[in-house]
Amino acid sequence: DAGVIQSPRHEVTEMGQEVTLRCKPISGHNSLFWYRQTMMRGLELLIYFNNNVPIDDSGMPEDRFSAKMPNASFSTLKIQPSEPRDSAVYFCASSLGAGETQYFGPGTRLLVL
Amino acid sequence: GNSVTQMEGPVTLSEEAFLTINCTYTATGYPSLFWYVQYPGEGLQLLLKATKADDKGSNKGFEATYRKETTSFHLEKGSVQVSDSAVYFCASREGSNYKLTFGKGTLLTVNP
């Protein structure tokens, strides 16, 4: 069975550019999470969707970050404009329900120059 | 708020050595506890979990026991293999809440 799919796996961009990260959750899962992983701050929850609705976006760092989930099988995380401090690995995870086991995608490694 | 503290790495062991990675938590209630493993270039995978005091989670030779009295959930394995080289994360979650609180991660390297 396919797990959580993320694209691209690697992204290198220049400061000021728009970056869009994509995620396809596991079919049938109704909860989706975006995380950011850095050496300094570890794993941080950015946003949580339930049934395609954003429930908790308190972890979104600032207005440059936005996330959408137009349907049950697709979500995007957008950074506009990007800055060097956004360089990190971004993970998408999904689960059957809010309190169920979260399954992580392979991550997108973002480098902003 | 809730927090998870795990031993800082890196940890380097020889094959067949005994492994312990310490993890302690703070929480207002009685959280569920987890160990996740992240192999190089991959996402996190659930390794084991325990949902109440004195529960023991186990998987792939790894074990961890939920100790309420010491608020700990230490990860152990009796004989590590090279293939166990990865980053290990301890995490907690209150009740059926969606929010996982992760430790900083511990890098384990096992040499042949």
CSV table of N, CA, C and O in Angstrom, one decimal, chain A residues 16-19 21 29 34 43 45 54 57 60 64-65 70 72-73 80 86 92 95 100 106 111:
chain,number,residue,atom,x,y,z
A,16,GLY,N,13.2,34.9,-1.5
A,16,GLY,CA,12.2,35.7,-2.2
A,16,GLY,C,11.3,35.0,-3.1
A,16,GLY,O,10.2,35.4,-3.5
A,17,GLN,N,11.7,33.8,-3.4
A,17,GLN,CA,10.9,32.9,-4.4
A,17,GLN,C,9.8,32.3,-3.6
A,17,GLN,O,9.9,32.0,-2.4
A,18,GLU,N,8.8,31.9,-4.4
A,18,GLU,CA,7.7,31.1,-3.8
A,18,GLU,C,8.0,29.7,-3.8
A,18,GLU,O,8.5,29.2,-4.8
A,19,VAL,N,7.7,29.0,-2.8
A,19,VAL,CA,7.9,27.5,-2.7
A,19,VAL,C,6.6,26.8,-2.4
A,19,VAL,O,5.9,27.3,-1.5
A,21,LEU,N,5.1,23.0,-1.4
A,21,LEU,CA,5.3,21.6,-1.1
A,21,LEU,C,4.0,20.9,-1.2
A,21,LEU,O,2.9,21.4,-0.8
A,29,HIS,N,-7.5,8.2,5.3
A,29,HIS,CA,-7.1,9.0,6.5
A,29,HIS,C,-7.8,10.4,6.5
A,29,HIS,O,-7.8,11.0,5.4
A,34,TRP,N,1.2,18.9,8.9
A,34,TRP,CA,2.5,19.4,8.4
A,34,TRP,C,3.4,19.7,9.6
A,34,TRP,O,3.1,20.4,10.5
A,43,LEU,N,11.3,18.9,15.9
A,43,LEU,CA,10.1,18.7,15.1
A,43,LEU,C,9.0,19.6,15.6
A,43,LEU,O,8.7,19.5,16.8
A,45,LEU,N,5.0,21.0,14.9
A,45,LEU,CA,3.8,20.9,14.2
A,45,LEU,C,3.4,22.3,13.7
A,45,LEU,O,3.3,23.3,14.4
A,54,PRO,N,-8.8,23.2,8.3
A,54,PRO,CA,-7.7,23.5,9.2
A,54,PRO,C,-8.2,23.7,10.6
A,54,PRO,O,-9.1,24.5,10.9
A,57,ASP,N,-3.7,26.0,13.4
A,57,ASP,CA,-2.6,26.5,12.6
A,57,ASP,C,-1.7,27.4,13.5
A,57,ASP,O,-1.0,28.2,13.0
A,60,MET,N,2.1,27.7,12.6
A,60,MET,CA,2.5,28.4,11.3
A,60,MET,C,3.3,29.6,11.7
A,60,MET,O,2.8,30.5,12.4
A,64,ARG,N,3.9,34.5,5.9
A,64,ARG,CA,4.5,34.0,4.7
A,64,ARG,C,4.1,32.5,4.4
A,64,ARG,O,4.3,32.0,3.3
A,65,PHE,N,3.7,31.8,5.4
A,65,PHE,CA,3.3,30.4,5.3
A,65,PHE,C,1.8,30.3,5.2
A,65,PHE,O,1.1,30.9,5.9
A,70,PRO,N,-7.5,21.2,-0.4
A,70,PRO,CA,-8.8,21.3,-1.3
A,70,PRO,C,-9.6,20.0,-1.3
A,70,PRO,O,-10.8,20.1,-1.6
A,72,ALA,N,-9.6,15.5,0.0
A,72,ALA,CA,-9.1,14.5,1.0
A,72,ALA,C,-7.8,13.9,0.6
A,72,ALA,O,-7.2,13.2,1.4
A,73,SER,N,-7.4,14.1,-0.7
A,73,SER,CA,-6.2,13.4,-1.1
A,73,SER,C,-5.1,14.3,-1.5
A,73,SER,O,-4.1,13.9,-2.1
A,80,GLN,N,5.8,32.1,0.8
A,80,GLN,CA,5.9,33.2,-0.1
A,80,GLN,C,6.0,34.5,0.6
A,80,GLN,O,5.0,34.9,1.3
A,86,ASP,N,14.0,29.6,6.5
A,86,ASP,CA,13.0,28.6,6.2
A,86,ASP,C,13.6,27.2,5.8
A,86,ASP,O,12.9,26.2,5.7
A,92,CYS,N,5.0,15.8,6.0
A,92,CYS,CA,3.5,15.6,6.0
A,92,CYS,C,3.2,14.3,6.7
A,92,CYS,O,4.0,13.3,6.5
A,95,SER,N,-3.3,10.4,9.5
A,95,SER,CA,-3.8,9.4,10.4
A,95,SER,C,-5.3,9.1,10.2
A,95,SER,O,-6.0,10.0,9.6
A,100,GLU,N,-5.2,8.9,16.4
A,100,GLU,CA,-4.6,7.6,15.9
A,100,GLU,C,-3.1,7.8,15.5
A,100,GLU,O,-2.6,8.9,15.4
A,106,PRO,N,8.2,10.9,3.4
A,106,PRO,CA,9.6,10.9,3.4
A,106,PRO,C,10.2,12.3,3.6
A,106,PRO,O,11.4,12.5,3.9
A,111,LEU,N,16.1,24.0,0.9
A,111,LEU,CA,17.2,24.9,1.1
A,111,LEU,C,16.9,26.3,0.4
A,111,LEU,O,16.7,26.3,-0.8
